[in-house]
Tab-separated table of C-alpha atoms in Angstrom:
chain	number	residue	atom	x	y	z
I	1473	MET	CA	0.000	0.000	0.000
I	1474	SER	CA	1.203	3.521	-0.709
I	1475	LYS	CA	2.446	5.565	2.239
I	1476	ILE	CA	-0.220	8.218	1.753
I	1477	THR	CA	-3.226	5.880	1.729
I	1478	LEU	CA	-1.871	3.990	4.739
I	1479	LYS	CA	-1.262	7.178	6.741
I	1480	LEU	CA	-4.687	8.578	5.858
I	1481	MET	CA	-6.336	5.384	7.111
I	1482	GLN	CA	-4.274	5.420	10.300
I	1483	HIS	CA	-5.051	9.078	10.970
I	1484	LEU	CA	-8.804	8.436	10.901
I	1485	GLN	CA	-8.402	5.318	13.055
I	1486	ARG	CA	-6.531	7.329	15.693
I	1487	THR	CA	-9.234	10.023	15.864
I	1488	PRO	CA	-12.567	8.158	16.078
I	1489	GLN	CA	-14.192	10.825	18.273
I	1490	ALA	CA	-11.968	13.838	17.672
I	1491	PRO	CA	-12.949	16.592	15.187
I	1492	VAL	CA	-10.799	16.314	12.078
I	1493	LEU	CA	-12.481	18.247	9.283
I	1494	LYS	CA	-15.022	21.083	9.115
I	1495	ASP	CA	-17.302	21.976	6.222
I	1496	GLU	CA	-17.793	25.759	6.220
I	1497	THR	CA	-20.984	25.464	4.155
I	1498	THR	CA	-22.769	23.406	6.799
I	1499	GLN	CA	-20.697	24.741	9.730
I	1500	ARG	CA	-20.214	21.167	10.917
I	1501	TRP	CA	-17.154	19.342	12.235
I	1502	PHE	CA	-16.676	15.672	11.381
I	1503	SER	CA	-14.785	13.203	13.517
I	1504	GLY	CA	-12.280	10.689	12.238
I	1505	GLY	CA	-14.850	7.948	12.828
I	1506	GLU	CA	-17.490	9.706	10.718
I	1507	LEU	CA	-15.018	10.291	7.904
I	1508	ALA	CA	-13.798	6.677	8.048
I	1509	ALA	CA	-17.396	5.430	7.814
I	1510	ASP	CA	-17.913	7.511	4.664
I	1511	VAL	CA	-14.672	6.211	3.151
I	1512	ASP	CA	-15.812	2.625	3.777
I	1513	GLN	CA	-19.278	3.228	2.320
I	1514	LEU	CA	-17.885	4.901	-0.784
I	1515	LYS	CA	-15.279	2.195	-1.229
I	1516	ASP	CA	-17.932	-0.549	-0.962
I	1517	GLN	CA	-20.166	1.164	-3.515
I	1518	LEU	CA	-17.357	1.784	-5.991
I	1519	HIS	CA	-16.104	-1.775	-5.551
I	1520	GLY	CA	-19.621	-3.029	-6.236
I	1521	LEU	CA	-19.637	-0.960	-9.427
I	1522	HIS	CA	-16.396	-2.693	-10.507
I	1523	VAL	CA	-14.184	0.348	-10.173
I	1524	GLY	CA	-10.672	-0.848	-9.392
I	1525	HIS	CA	-6.936	-0.593	-9.910
I	1526	GLY	CA	-5.955	1.880	-12.616
I	1527	ASP	CA	-9.517	2.962	-13.404
I	1528	VAL	CA	-9.913	6.723	-13.711
I	1529	VAL	CA	-12.662	8.522	-11.783
I	1530	LEU	CA	-13.492	12.083	-12.779
I	1531	VAL	CA	-14.396	14.344	-9.850
I	1532	ALA	CA	-16.026	17.708	-10.543
I	1533	LEU	CA	-17.227	18.959	-7.181
I	1534	PRO	CA	-16.927	22.187	-5.216
I	1535	ASN	CA	-14.829	22.070	-2.056
I	1536	SER	CA	-16.715	20.290	0.718
I	1537	ALA	CA	-16.190	17.708	3.445
I	1538	VAL	CA	-17.107	14.853	1.115
I	1539	TYR	CA	-14.298	15.669	-1.334
I	1540	PRO	CA	-11.349	14.315	0.711
I	1541	VAL	CA	-13.197	11.143	1.787
I	1542	LEU	CA	-14.177	10.460	-1.824
I	1543	VAL	CA	-10.571	10.818	-2.958
I	1544	GLN	CA	-9.390	8.535	-0.151
I	1545	ALA	CA	-11.961	5.866	-1.059
I	1546	ILE	CA	-10.934	5.942	-4.724
I	1547	TRP	CA	-7.268	5.622	-3.772
I	1548	GLU	CA	-7.867	2.685	-1.432
I	1549	LEU	CA	-9.242	0.763	-4.431
I	1550	GLY	CA	-6.139	1.595	-6.453
I	1551	ALA	CA	-8.137	3.814	-8.818
I	1552	VAL	CA	-6.991	7.205	-10.119
I	1553	VAL	CA	-8.604	10.576	-9.375
I	1554	MET	CA	-8.888	13.201	-12.107
I	1555	PRO	CA	-10.081	16.385	-10.371
I	1556	VAL	CA	-11.586	19.055	-12.603
I	1557	ALA	CA	-13.118	22.395	-11.728
I	1558	ALA	CA	-16.675	22.354	-10.436
I	1559	THR	CA	-17.230	25.366	-12.696
I	1560	THR	CA	-16.671	23.201	-15.778
I	1561	THR	CA	-19.533	23.645	-18.230
I	1562	PRO	CA	-21.683	20.701	-19.396
I	1563	ALA	CA	-20.113	21.053	-22.840
I	1564	GLY	CA	-16.644	21.066	-21.292
I	1565	LEU	CA	-17.417	17.940	-19.270
I	1566	GLN	CA	-18.679	16.096	-22.351
I	1567	ALA	CA	-15.534	17.115	-24.232
I	1568	LEU	CA	-13.422	15.557	-21.457
I	1569	MET	CA	-15.506	12.386	-21.606
I	1570	ARG	CA	-14.865	12.113	-25.343
I	1571	GLN	CA	-11.117	12.477	-24.814
I	1572	ARG	CA	-10.764	9.832	-22.098
I	1573	ALA	CA	-12.689	6.809	-20.850
I	1574	PHE	CA	-13.737	7.349	-17.223
I	1575	ALA	CA	-14.887	4.324	-15.287
I	1576	ALA	CA	-16.969	6.646	-13.134
I	1577	CYS	CA	-17.803	10.312	-12.644
I	1578	VAL	CA	-18.781	12.174	-9.496
I	1579	VAL	CA	-20.029	15.617	-10.454
I	1580	ALA	CA	-21.948	18.590	-9.112
I	1581	PRO	CA	-25.738	18.451	-9.634
I	1582	ASP	CA	-25.695	20.944	-12.510
I	1583	LEU	CA	-23.332	18.629	-14.434
I	1584	LEU	CA	-25.215	15.403	-13.802
I	1585	ASN	CA	-27.264	15.450	-17.018
I	1586	ALA	CA	-24.085	15.950	-19.035
I	1587	ALA	CA	-22.434	12.948	-17.354
I	1588	VAL	CA	-25.335	10.528	-17.824
I	1589	THR	CA	-25.626	8.567	-21.089
I	1590	ALA	CA	-27.494	5.498	-22.293
I	1591	LEU	CA	-24.555	3.391	-21.076
I	1592	THR	CA	-24.317	4.710	-17.515
I	1593	THR	CA	-25.848	3.742	-14.206
I	1594	VAL	CA	-26.564	6.229	-11.428
I	1595	THR	CA	-26.147	5.458	-7.735
I	1596	ARG	CA	-27.139	7.951	-5.056
I	1597	LEU	CA	-25.613	7.788	-1.596
I	1598	GLN	CA	-26.359	9.474	1.711
I	1599	LEU	CA	-23.208	9.988	3.780
I	1600	ASN	CA	-22.182	11.663	7.002
I	1601	THR	CA	-20.506	14.427	5.009
I	1602	THR	CA	-23.314	15.015	2.491
I	1603	ASP	CA	-27.035	14.381	2.165
I	1604	GLU	CA	-26.602	13.104	-1.392
I	1605	LEU	CA	-23.676	12.114	-3.586
I	1606	THR	CA	-24.215	10.670	-7.050
I	1607	LEU	CA	-21.913	8.081	-8.600
I	1608	VAL	CA	-22.174	7.746	-12.388
I	1609	ARG	CA	-20.703	4.475	-13.710
I	1610	ASP	CA	-19.900	4.111	-17.417
I	1611	LEU	CA	-20.753	0.515	-18.355
I	1612	ALA	CA	-18.747	0.858	-21.569
I	1613	VAL	CA	-15.589	0.752	-19.422
I	1614	PRO	CA	-15.049	-2.836	-18.160
I	1615	GLY	CA	-13.301	-1.839	-14.936
I	1616	ASN	CA	-10.463	-3.556	-13.118
I	1617	VAL	CA	-10.106	-5.605	-9.957
I	1618	ALA	CA	-9.469	-3.476	-6.880
I	1619	ALA	CA	-5.922	-3.568	-5.516
I	1620	THR	CA	-4.026	-1.516	-2.968
I	1621	PRO	CA	-1.846	1.053	-4.732
I	1622	THR	CA	1.942	1.085	-4.750
I	1623	GLU	CA	4.255	4.095	-4.752
I	1624	ALA	CA	4.711	3.775	-8.516
I	1625	ASP	CA	0.981	3.903	-9.261
I	1626	VAL	CA	-0.662	7.091	-10.505
I	1627	ALA	CA	-2.746	8.819	-7.833
I	1628	LEU	CA	-3.868	11.993	-9.617
I	1629	LEU	CA	-4.305	13.157	-13.175
I	1630	VAL	CA	-3.836	16.920	-13.026
I	1631	THR	CA	-3.962	19.636	-15.641
I	1632	THR	CA	-1.103	22.122	-15.918
I	1633	PRO	CA	-0.602	25.243	-18.040
I	1634	GLN	CA	2.475	23.613	-19.589
I	1635	ALA	CA	0.749	20.411	-20.785
I	1636	SER	CA	-1.993	19.951	-23.370
I	1637	SER	CA	-3.314	16.863	-21.571
I	1638	PRO	CA	-3.523	15.832	-17.891
I	1639	VAL	CA	-0.269	14.737	-16.276
I	1640	GLY	CA	-0.082	11.680	-14.047
I	1641	LEU	CA	1.187	12.234	-10.505
I	1642	THR	CA	2.356	9.073	-8.732
I	1643	TYR	CA	2.018	8.370	-5.042
I	1644	ALA	CA	5.792	8.685	-4.692
I	1645	GLU	CA	5.716	12.155	-6.284
I	1646	LEU	CA	2.718	13.164	-4.193
I	1647	THR	CA	4.481	11.958	-1.038
I	1648	THR	CA	7.510	14.081	-1.928
I	1649	ASP	CA	5.306	17.166	-2.325
I	1650	VAL	CA	3.390	16.536	0.892
I	1651	THR	CA	6.540	15.830	2.913
I	1652	ALA	CA	8.073	19.058	1.612
I	1653	ALA	CA	4.954	21.029	2.510
I	1654	ILE	CA	4.902	19.677	6.073
I	1655	ALA	CA	8.551	20.620	6.506
I	1656	ASP	CA	8.344	24.003	4.745
I	1657	TYR	CA	5.346	25.194	6.735
I	1658	GLN	CA	6.348	23.366	9.938
I	1659	LEU	CA	2.926	21.774	10.221
I	1660	THR	CA	2.101	19.964	13.452
I	1661	ALA	CA	-0.908	18.336	15.078
I	1662	THR	CA	-1.721	21.671	16.757
I	1663	ASP	CA	-2.258	23.476	13.438
I	1664	ARG	CA	-5.515	24.122	11.632
I	1665	ALA	CA	-5.532	24.737	7.870
I	1666	LEU	CA	-8.144	26.597	5.826
I	1667	VAL	CA	-8.523	25.345	2.242
I	1668	VAL	CA	-10.110	27.989	0.028
I	1669	THR	CA	-8.395	27.119	-3.257
I	1670	PRO	CA	-10.401	24.628	-5.383
I	1671	LEU	CA	-9.359	21.040	-4.735
I	1672	ALA	CA	-9.195	20.559	-8.491
I	1673	HIS	CA	-5.720	22.131	-8.210
I	1674	ARG	CA	-2.647	20.127	-7.324
I	1675	GLU	CA	-1.423	22.602	-4.721
I	1676	SER	CA	-4.738	22.411	-2.857
I	1677	GLN	CA	-4.600	18.631	-2.738
I	1678	VAL	CA	-1.035	18.843	-1.406
I	1679	ALA	CA	-1.988	21.416	1.239
I	1680	LEU	CA	-4.969	19.375	2.424
I	1681	LEU	CA	-2.933	16.165	2.591
I	1682	ALA	CA	-0.098	17.923	4.404
I	1683	ALA	CA	-2.492	19.246	7.039
I	1684	ARG	CA	-4.137	15.847	7.512
I	1685	LEU	CA	-0.942	13.806	7.581
I	1686	SER	CA	0.664	16.145	10.103
I	1687	GLY	CA	-2.212	15.250	12.436
I	1688	GLY	CA	-3.795	18.694	12.275
I	1689	GLN	CA	-7.324	19.811	11.455
I	1690	VAL	CA	-8.766	21.116	8.185
I	1691	VAL	CA	-11.520	23.614	7.412
I	1692	VAL	CA	-12.849	23.402	3.855
I	1693	THR	CA	-14.738	26.261	2.239
I	1694	PRO	CA	-16.301	26.108	-1.238
I	1695	THR	CA	-14.813	29.329	-2.536
I	1696	PHE	CA	-12.609	32.273	-1.675
I	1697	THR	CA	-14.544	35.338	-0.557
I	1698	ALA	CA	-12.486	38.327	0.525
I	1699	SER	CA	-15.178	39.702	2.834
I	1700	GLN	CA	-15.476	36.383	4.685
I	1701	PHE	CA	-11.801	35.464	4.757
I	1702	TRP	CA	-10.659	37.192	7.957
I	1703	PRO	CA	-13.807	36.215	9.926
I	1704	GLN	CA	-13.228	32.601	8.860
I	1705	VAL	CA	-9.619	32.803	10.002
I	1706	GLU	CA	-10.566	34.229	13.397
I	1707	THR	CA	-13.646	32.096	14.053
I	1708	ASN	CA	-11.880	28.858	13.175
I	1709	GLN	CA	-8.549	29.741	14.809
I	1710	ILE	CA	-6.738	29.152	11.504
I	1711	THR	CA	-2.930	28.939	11.453
I	1712	HIS	CA	-2.372	28.023	7.767
I	1713	VAL	CA	-4.201	28.964	4.568
I	1714	SER	CA	-4.027	27.271	1.177
I	1715	VAL	CA	-4.272	30.236	-1.174
I	1716	ARG	CA	-2.854	31.069	-4.583
I	1717	PRO	CA	-0.264	33.890	-4.776
I	1718	TRP	CA	-2.412	36.212	-6.861
I	1719	ARG	CA	-5.024	36.265	-4.077
I	1720	LEU	CA	-2.598	38.142	-1.844
I	1721	ALA	CA	-3.424	41.463	-3.461
I	1722	THR	CA	-7.085	40.992	-2.585
I	1723	LEU	CA	-6.277	39.935	0.960
I	1724	LEU	CA	-4.047	42.940	1.485
I	1725	ARG	CA	-6.902	45.243	0.497
I	1726	THR	CA	-9.243	43.807	3.104
I	1727	LEU	CA	-9.378	44.817	6.739
I	1728	ALA	CA	-7.693	42.286	9.020
I	1729	THR	CA	-8.795	42.786	12.596
I	1730	SER	CA	-7.867	39.293	13.778
I	1731	PRO	CA	-4.914	39.034	16.157
I	1732	LEU	CA	-4.263	35.641	14.525
I	1733	VAL	CA	-2.816	37.370	11.486
I	1734	ASP	CA	0.534	37.433	13.272
I	1735	GLN	CA	0.628	33.630	13.198
I	1736	LEU	CA	-1.018	33.098	9.797
I	1737	HIS	CA	0.975	31.125	7.215
I	1738	PHE	CA	0.131	31.156	3.503
I	1739	MET	CA	0.656	27.811	1.794
I	1740	THR	CA	1.534	27.421	-1.881
I	1741	ALA	CA	2.673	24.380	-3.831
I	1742	PRO	CA	6.142	23.278	-2.669
I	1743	THR	CA	6.964	22.296	-6.227
I	1744	THR	CA	6.371	25.812	-7.576
I	1745	PRO	CA	9.685	27.099	-9.004
I	1746	THR	CA	11.266	29.753	-6.818
I	1747	PRO	CA	11.424	33.091	-8.693
I	1748	GLN	CA	14.757	34.732	-9.298
I	1749	PRO	CA	15.777	37.265	-6.616
I	1750	ALA	CA	15.638	40.067	-9.173
I	1751	VAL	CA	11.938	39.468	-9.840
I	1752	HIS	CA	9.575	41.853	-8.043
I	1753	TYR	CA	5.910	41.481	-7.195
I	1754	ARG	CA	3.632	44.499	-7.386
I	1755	ILE	CA	0.745	44.537	-4.931
I	1756	ARG	CA	-1.655	47.454	-5.112
I	1757	GLN	CA	-2.246	49.440	-1.936
I	1758	PRO	CA	-5.760	50.203	-0.615
I	1759	VAL	CA	-5.122	53.893	-1.340
I	1760	GLY	CA	-4.015	53.156	-4.896
I	1761	ALA	CA	-0.290	53.623	-4.407
I	1762	GLY	CA	1.949	50.779	-5.555
I	1763	SER	CA	4.406	48.886	-3.431
I	1764	TRP	CA	6.978	46.394	-4.571
I	1765	PHE	CA	7.817	43.138	-2.884
I	1766	THR	CA	11.188	41.582	-3.539
I	1767	ASN	CA	11.373	37.819	-3.565
I	1768	HIS	CA	12.604	37.986	0.031
I	1769	ALA	CA	9.515	39.873	1.147
I	1770	LYS	CA	7.119	37.696	-0.792
I	1771	LYS	CA	8.782	34.582	0.561
I	1772	ALA	CA	8.354	35.868	4.090
I	1773	ILE	CA	4.633	36.363	3.536
I	1774	MET	CA	4.036	33.121	1.669
I	1775	LYS	CA	6.081	30.938	4.004
I	1776	GLY	CA	4.751	32.538	7.141
I	1777	SER	CA	7.869	33.828	8.815
I	1778	GLU	CA	7.609	35.464	12.210
I	1779	GLN	CA	7.393	38.816	10.428
I	1780	SER	CA	4.555	37.881	8.044
I	1781	GLY	CA	1.840	39.334	10.273
I	1782	ARG	CA	3.723	42.619	10.553
I	1783	TYR	CA	4.109	42.774	6.743
I	1784	LEU	CA	0.363	42.287	6.389
I	1785	ARG	CA	-0.514	44.843	9.034
I	1786	ALA	CA	1.831	47.408	7.480
I	1787	HIS	CA	0.202	47.043	4.085
I	1788	LEU	CA	-3.302	47.021	5.505
I	1789	ALA	CA	-2.416	50.293	7.166
I	1790	GLY	CA	-1.216	51.639	3.821
I	1791	THR	CA	2.426	51.839	4.854
I	1792	PRO	CA	4.760	50.314	2.230
I	1793	ARG	CA	7.623	48.354	3.726
I	1794	PHE	CA	9.426	47.429	0.517
I	1795	ARG	CA	10.161	49.553	-2.542
I	1796	SER	CA	11.858	48.793	-5.769
I	1797	THR	CA	15.361	50.235	-5.940
I	1798	GLY	CA	15.405	50.125	-9.719
């Protein structure tokens, strides 16, 4: 069995009563036992539908508590997850289905009609983490026997700007990313991560896995909303946030009244190439003036150094700390 699937199983087994994951939409915490029960139910259903080792399952869902348990269930069967944006159009989904044979699809309700054909079956489940989840099985795809995955097996098929087709990410590669994230952001069991970036992105999957495998807690929200961000951070006692770099400008324009900002760490993909020191990042001030962040300053904010809160407070107050010398 791959290290990641084994550790995910063990984490839920160690926390049968403890809160592990919160869904911001429903404002509900789920224990390790509740999540494990959902993983088992999903795994049994997918196994019964003959989804197994090497089969690809398309997932087009907004961020929610059911997303990570669905991914874990698919992995425990040795199948592959291809996450795509929940905002994908019906035409876009059908185009993907013409390009690749998916053994099964799990999609948002507005995409269900596009996923169903004359050769599919539809199974609806009620889980702890959701009132209804629909599994669409394509009977034209024979399916494989379930088998525990190895490190060399593909875990995710992810899209990248550099590739014209999805790229396979093995468990070994995913483990490398997750291990790096835990070390880079010094994640521990006392931390609580907020995932606002869509889980269709590789960096979000890595951030969520890093938070879980470090023994910490995770809060999942369906979308990034600037007006709700700081209240979410304060209410949920967040220490780490999975957010894309370009969101920083928006965050810096919003009022941060939470004292937790001094301890807040921003998580990005550990595999993202480090920019050259000469590169500068322009972030617009609330008053319209421009400030320039050198790579050193941006790194401090993104990696959550002890000064990150002070950088944020300075910019929220409209006081530039870093200027371009060129």
